[in-house]
PDB file of C-alpha atoms in Angstrom:
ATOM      1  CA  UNK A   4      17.533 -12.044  -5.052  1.00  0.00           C
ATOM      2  CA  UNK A   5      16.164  -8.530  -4.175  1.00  0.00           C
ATOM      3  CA  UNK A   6      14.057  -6.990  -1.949  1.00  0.00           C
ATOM      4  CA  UNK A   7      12.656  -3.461  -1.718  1.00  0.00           C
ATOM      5  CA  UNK A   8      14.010  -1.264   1.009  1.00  0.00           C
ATOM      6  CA  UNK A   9      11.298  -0.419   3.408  1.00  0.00           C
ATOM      7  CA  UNK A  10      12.163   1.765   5.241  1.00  0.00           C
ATOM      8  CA  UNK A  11      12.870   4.016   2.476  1.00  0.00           C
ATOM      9  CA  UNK A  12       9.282   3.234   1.697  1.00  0.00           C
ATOM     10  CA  UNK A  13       8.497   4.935   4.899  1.00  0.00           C
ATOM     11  CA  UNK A  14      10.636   7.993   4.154  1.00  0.00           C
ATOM     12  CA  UNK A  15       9.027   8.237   0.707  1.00  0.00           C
ATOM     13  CA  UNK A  16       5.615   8.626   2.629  1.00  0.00           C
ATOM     14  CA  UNK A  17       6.032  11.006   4.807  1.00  0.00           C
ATOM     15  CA  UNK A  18       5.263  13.286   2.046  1.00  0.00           C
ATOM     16  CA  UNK A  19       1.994  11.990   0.468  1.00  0.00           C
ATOM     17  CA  UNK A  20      -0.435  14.292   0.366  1.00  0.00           C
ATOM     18  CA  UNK A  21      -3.105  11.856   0.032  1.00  0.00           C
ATOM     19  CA  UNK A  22      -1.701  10.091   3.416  1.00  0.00           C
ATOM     20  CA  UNK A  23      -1.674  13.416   4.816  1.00  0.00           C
ATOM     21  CA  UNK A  24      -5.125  13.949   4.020  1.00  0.00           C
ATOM     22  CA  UNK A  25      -6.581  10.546   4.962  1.00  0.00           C
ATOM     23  CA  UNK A  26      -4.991  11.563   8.420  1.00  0.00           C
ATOM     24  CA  UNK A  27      -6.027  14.819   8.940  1.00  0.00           C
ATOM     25  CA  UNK A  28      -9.523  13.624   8.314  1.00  0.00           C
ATOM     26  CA  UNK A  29      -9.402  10.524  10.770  1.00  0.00           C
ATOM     27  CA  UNK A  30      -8.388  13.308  13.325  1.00  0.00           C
ATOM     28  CA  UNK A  31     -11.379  15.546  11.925  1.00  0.00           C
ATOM     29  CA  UNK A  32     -13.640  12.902  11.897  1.00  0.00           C
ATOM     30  CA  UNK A  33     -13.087  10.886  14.909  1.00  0.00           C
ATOM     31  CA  UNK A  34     -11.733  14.211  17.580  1.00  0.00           C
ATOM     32  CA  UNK A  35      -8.232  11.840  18.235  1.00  0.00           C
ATOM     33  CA  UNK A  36      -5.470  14.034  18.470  1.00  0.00           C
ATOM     34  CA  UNK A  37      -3.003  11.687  16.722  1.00  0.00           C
ATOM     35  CA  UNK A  38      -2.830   9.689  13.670  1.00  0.00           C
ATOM     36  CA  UNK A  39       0.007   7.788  11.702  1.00  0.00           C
ATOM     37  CA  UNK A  40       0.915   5.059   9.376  1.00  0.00           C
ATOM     38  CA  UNK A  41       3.557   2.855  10.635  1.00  0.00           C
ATOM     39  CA  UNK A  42       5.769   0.191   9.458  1.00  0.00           C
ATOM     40  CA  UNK A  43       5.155  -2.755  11.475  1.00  0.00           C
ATOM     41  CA  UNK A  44       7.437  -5.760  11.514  1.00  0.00           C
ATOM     42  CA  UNK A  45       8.288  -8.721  14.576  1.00  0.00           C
ATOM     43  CA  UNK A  46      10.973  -6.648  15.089  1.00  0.00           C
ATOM     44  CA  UNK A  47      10.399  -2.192  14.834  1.00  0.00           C
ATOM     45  CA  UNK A  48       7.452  -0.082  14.694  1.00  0.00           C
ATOM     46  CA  UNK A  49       8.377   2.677  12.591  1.00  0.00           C
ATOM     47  CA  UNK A  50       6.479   5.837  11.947  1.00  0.00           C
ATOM     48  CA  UNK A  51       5.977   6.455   8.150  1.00  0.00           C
ATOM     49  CA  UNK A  52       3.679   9.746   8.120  1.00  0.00           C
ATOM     50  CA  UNK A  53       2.043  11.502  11.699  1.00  0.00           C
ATOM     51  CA  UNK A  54      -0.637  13.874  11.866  1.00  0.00           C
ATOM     52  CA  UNK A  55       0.246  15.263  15.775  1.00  0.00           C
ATOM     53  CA  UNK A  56      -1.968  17.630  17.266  1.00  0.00           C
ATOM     54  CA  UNK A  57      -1.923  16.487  20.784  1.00  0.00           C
ATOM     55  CA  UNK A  58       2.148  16.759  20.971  1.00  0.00           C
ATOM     56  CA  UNK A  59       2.185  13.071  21.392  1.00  0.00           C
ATOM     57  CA  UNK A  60       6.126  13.710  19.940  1.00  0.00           C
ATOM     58  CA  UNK A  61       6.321  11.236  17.385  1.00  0.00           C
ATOM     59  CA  UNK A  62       7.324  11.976  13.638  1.00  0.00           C
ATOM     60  CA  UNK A  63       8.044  10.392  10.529  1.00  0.00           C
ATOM     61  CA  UNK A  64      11.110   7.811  10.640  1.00  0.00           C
ATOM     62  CA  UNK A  65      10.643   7.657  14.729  1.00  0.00           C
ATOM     63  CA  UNK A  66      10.619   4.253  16.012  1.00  0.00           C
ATOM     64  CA  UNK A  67       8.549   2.872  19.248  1.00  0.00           C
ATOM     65  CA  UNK A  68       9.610  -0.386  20.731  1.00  0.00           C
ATOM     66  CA  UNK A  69       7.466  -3.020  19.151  1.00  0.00           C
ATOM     67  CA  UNK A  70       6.469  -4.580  22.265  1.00  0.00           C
ATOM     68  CA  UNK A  71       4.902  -1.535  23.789  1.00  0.00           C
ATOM     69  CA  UNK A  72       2.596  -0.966  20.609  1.00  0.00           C
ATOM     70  CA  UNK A  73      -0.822  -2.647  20.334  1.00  0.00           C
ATOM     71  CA  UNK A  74       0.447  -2.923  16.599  1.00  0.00           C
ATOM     72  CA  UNK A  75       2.060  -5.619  17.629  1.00  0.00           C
ATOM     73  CA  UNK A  76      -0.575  -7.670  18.194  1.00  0.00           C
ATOM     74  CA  UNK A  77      -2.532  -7.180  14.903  1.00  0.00           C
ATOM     75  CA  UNK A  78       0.397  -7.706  13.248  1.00  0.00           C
ATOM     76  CA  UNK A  79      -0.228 -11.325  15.009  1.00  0.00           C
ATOM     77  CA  UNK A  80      -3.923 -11.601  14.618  1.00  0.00           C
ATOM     78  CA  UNK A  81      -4.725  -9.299  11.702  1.00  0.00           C
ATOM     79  CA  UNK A  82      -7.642  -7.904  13.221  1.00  0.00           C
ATOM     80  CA  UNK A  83      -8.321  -3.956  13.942  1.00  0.00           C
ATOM     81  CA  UNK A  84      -8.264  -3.055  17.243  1.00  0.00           C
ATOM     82  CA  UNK A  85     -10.687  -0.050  18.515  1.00  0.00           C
ATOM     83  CA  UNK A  86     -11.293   1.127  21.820  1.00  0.00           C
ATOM     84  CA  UNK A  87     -13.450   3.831  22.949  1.00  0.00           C
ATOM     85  CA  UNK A  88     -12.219   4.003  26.288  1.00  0.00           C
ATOM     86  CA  UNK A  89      -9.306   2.146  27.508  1.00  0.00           C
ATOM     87  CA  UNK A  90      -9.684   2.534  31.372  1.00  0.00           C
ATOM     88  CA  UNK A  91     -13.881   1.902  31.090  1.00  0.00           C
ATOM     89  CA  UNK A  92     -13.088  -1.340  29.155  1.00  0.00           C
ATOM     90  CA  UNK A  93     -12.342  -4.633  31.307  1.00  0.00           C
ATOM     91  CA  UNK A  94      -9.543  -5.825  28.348  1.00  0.00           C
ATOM     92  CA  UNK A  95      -7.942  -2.739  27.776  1.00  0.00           C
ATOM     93  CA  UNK A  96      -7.841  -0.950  31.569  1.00  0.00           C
ATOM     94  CA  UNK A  97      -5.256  -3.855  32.287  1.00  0.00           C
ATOM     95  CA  UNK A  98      -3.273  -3.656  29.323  1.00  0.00           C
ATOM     96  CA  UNK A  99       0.290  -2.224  29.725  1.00  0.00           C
ATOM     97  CA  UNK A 100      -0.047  -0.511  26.570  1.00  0.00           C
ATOM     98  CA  UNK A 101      -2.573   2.207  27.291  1.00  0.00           C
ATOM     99  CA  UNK A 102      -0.936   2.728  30.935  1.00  0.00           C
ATOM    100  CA  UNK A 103       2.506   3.095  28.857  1.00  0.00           C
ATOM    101  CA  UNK A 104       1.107   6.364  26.363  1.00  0.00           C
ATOM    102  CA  UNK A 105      -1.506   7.937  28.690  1.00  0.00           C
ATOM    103  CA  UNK A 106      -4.479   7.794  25.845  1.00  0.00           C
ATOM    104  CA  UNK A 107      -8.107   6.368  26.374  1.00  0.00           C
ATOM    105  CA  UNK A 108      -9.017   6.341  22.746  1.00  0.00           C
ATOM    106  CA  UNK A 109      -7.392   3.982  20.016  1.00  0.00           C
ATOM    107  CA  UNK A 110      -8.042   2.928  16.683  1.00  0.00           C
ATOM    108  CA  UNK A 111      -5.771   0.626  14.839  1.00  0.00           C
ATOM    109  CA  UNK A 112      -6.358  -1.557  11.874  1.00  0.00           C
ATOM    110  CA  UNK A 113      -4.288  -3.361   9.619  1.00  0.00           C
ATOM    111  CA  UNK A 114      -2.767  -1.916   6.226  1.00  0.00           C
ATOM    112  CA  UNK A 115      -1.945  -4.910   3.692  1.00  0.00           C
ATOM    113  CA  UNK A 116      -0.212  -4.499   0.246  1.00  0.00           C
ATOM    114  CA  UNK A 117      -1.765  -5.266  -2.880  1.00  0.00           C
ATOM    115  CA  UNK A 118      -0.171  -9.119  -2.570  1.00  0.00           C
ATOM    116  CA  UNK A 119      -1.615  -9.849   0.393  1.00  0.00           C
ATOM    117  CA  UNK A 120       1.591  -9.170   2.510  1.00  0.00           C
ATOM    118  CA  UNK A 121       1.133  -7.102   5.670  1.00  0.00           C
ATOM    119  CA  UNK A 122       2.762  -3.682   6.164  1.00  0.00           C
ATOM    120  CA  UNK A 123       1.765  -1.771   9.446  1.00  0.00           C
ATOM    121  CA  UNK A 124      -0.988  -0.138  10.717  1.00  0.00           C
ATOM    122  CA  UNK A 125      -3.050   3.362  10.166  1.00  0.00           C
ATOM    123  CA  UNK A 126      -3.790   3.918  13.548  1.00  0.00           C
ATOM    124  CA  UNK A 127      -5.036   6.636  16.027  1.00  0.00           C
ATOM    125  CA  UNK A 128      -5.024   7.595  19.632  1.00  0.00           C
ATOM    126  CA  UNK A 129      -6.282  10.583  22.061  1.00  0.00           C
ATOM    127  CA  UNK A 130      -6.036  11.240  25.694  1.00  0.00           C
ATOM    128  CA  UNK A 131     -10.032  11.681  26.197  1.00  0.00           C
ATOM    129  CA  UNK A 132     -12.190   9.048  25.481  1.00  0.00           C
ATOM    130  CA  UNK A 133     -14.470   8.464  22.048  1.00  0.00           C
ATOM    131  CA  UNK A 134     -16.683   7.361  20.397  1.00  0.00           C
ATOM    132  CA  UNK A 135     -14.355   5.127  17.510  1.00  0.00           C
ATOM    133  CA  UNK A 136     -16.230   1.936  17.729  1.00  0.00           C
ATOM    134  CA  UNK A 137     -18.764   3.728  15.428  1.00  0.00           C
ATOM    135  CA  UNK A 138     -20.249   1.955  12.473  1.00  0.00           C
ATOM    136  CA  UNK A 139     -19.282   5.065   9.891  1.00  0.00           C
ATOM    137  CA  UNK A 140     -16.035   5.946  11.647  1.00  0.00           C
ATOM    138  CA  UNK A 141     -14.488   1.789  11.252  1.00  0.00           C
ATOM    139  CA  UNK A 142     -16.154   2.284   7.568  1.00  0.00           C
ATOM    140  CA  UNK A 143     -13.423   5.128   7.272  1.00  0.00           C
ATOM    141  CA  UNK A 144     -10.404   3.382   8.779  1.00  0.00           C
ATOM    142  CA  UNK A 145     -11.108   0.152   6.989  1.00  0.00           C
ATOM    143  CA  UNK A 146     -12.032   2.288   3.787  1.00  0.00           C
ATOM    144  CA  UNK A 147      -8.110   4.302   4.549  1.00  0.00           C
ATOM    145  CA  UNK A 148      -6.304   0.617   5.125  1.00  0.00           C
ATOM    146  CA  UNK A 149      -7.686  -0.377   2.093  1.00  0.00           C
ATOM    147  CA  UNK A 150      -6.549   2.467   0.125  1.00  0.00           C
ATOM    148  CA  UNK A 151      -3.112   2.991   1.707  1.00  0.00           C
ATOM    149  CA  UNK A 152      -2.153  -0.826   1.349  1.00  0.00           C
ATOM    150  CA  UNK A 153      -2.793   0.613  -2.646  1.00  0.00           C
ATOM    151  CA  UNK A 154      -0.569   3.763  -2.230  1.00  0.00           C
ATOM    152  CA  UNK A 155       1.881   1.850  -0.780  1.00  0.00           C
ATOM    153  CA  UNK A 156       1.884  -0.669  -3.607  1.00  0.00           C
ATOM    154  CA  UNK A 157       2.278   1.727  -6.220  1.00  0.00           C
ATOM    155  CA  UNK A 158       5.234   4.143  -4.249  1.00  0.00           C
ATOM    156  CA  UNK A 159       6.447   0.606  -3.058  1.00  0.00           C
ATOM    157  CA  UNK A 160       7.261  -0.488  -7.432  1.00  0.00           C
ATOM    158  CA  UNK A 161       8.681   2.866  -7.737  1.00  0.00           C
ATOM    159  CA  UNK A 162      11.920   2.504  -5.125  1.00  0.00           C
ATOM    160  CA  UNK A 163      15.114   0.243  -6.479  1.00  0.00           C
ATOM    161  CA  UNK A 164      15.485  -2.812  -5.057  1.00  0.00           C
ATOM    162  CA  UNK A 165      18.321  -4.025  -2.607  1.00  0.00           C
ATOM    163  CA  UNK A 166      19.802  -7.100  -2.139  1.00  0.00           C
ATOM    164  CA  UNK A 167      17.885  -9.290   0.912  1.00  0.00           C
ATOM    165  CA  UNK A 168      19.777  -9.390   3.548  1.00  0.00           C
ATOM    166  CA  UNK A 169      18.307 -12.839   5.075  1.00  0.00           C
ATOM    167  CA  UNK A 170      14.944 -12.753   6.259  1.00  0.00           C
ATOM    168  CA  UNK A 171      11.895 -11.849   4.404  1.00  0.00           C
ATOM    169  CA  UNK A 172      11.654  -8.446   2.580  1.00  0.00           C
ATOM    170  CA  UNK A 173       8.710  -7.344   4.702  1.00  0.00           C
ATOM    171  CA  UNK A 174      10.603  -8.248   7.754  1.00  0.00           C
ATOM    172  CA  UNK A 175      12.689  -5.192   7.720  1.00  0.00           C
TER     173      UNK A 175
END
C-alpha cells in the first residue's frame, strides 16, 4: 500500500501563488500581521506557506510543537477558532497558547481535502487586537478553507506516492 508524502505536499505549496494570494488578502483584509497554512497532524504542526509581516519568524517547512498551537485543538473538534482579543476574552486570557506567542488576535479554521480527510489549518494571528469575529471576514476564511482543501487535492494527485510507513497517510 501507498501513501502520499505530505510533507512534500507542504514543500510543493510554499510556492502557490493562489495560496500566496489568499494570504496576503486575509492580512489585507483582516490588519493580522501573520498568516499561514499548516500541516496539522496528532503529532507536528508544520508550516506549508507564511505570509509574515509582523516578523513572527516562521517560514515554510518550520515546525511548532503541536501542543503549543491552538491547531491542535481543531484538529480535535473541527471547529474554527476566532478570537478578537485574547486577553479581553474570559476563555482565551487563560489559555497558555496566547501567553506562549504574545498575539491578541487569532483566526484559525479547519482546511479538509476533497475526501473529507483533515489537513491543517489556514490560520492568522497579530499582536493588537481585531475585529476577526466579523460576519464577512469568517465568510473569507471559511470561503479560503474551502478552496485550499481543493488546491491541496489537486497538487496532493500530482506528487508520487510512498510506501506507508504504519499509521495513516494523513498522520504524517
Amino acid at each position: 500500500m501507498t501513501a502520499p508524502d505530505l510533507t512534500n505536499l507542504c514543500v510543493a505549496l510554499s510556492d502557490d501563488a493562489r495560496v500566496r494570494e489568499m494570504l496576503n488578502e486575509v492580512c489585507a483584509v483582516t490588519g493580522m500581521g501573520f498568516a499561514a497554512v499548516a500541516h496539522v497532524t496528532h503529532h507536528r504542526w508544520i508550516a506549508c506557506q507564511v505570509e509574515d509581516r509582523i516578523s513572527f519568524g516562521l517560514n515554510p517547512g518550520d515546525e511548532l510543537k503541536i501542543h503549543e498551537t491552538i491547531c491542535d485543538e481543531i484538529r480535535d473538534h473541527g471547529e474554527a477558532v476566532v478570537i478578537d482579543d485574547a486577553s479581553d476574552d474570559i476563555k482565551w486570557s487563560r489559555h497558555p497558547v496566547p501567553v506562549i506567542y504574545g498575539f491578541k488576535s487569532y483566526c484559525s479554521f479547519p482546511v479538509y481535502l476533497d475526501d473529507g480527510s483533515f489537513f491543517g489549518t489556514l490560520c492568522a494571528i497579530d499582536h493588537a487586537p481585531r475585529k476577526v469575529s466579523d460576519e464577512e471576514i469568517v465568510a473569507m476564511f471559511t470561503d479560503f478553507a474551502k478552496q485550499l482543501g481543493h488546491i491541496l487535492t489537486e497538487r496532493l494527485q500530482s506528487l508520487p506516492e510512498q510506501p506507508i510507513a504504519g499509521g495513516s497517510p494523513h498522520e504524517r
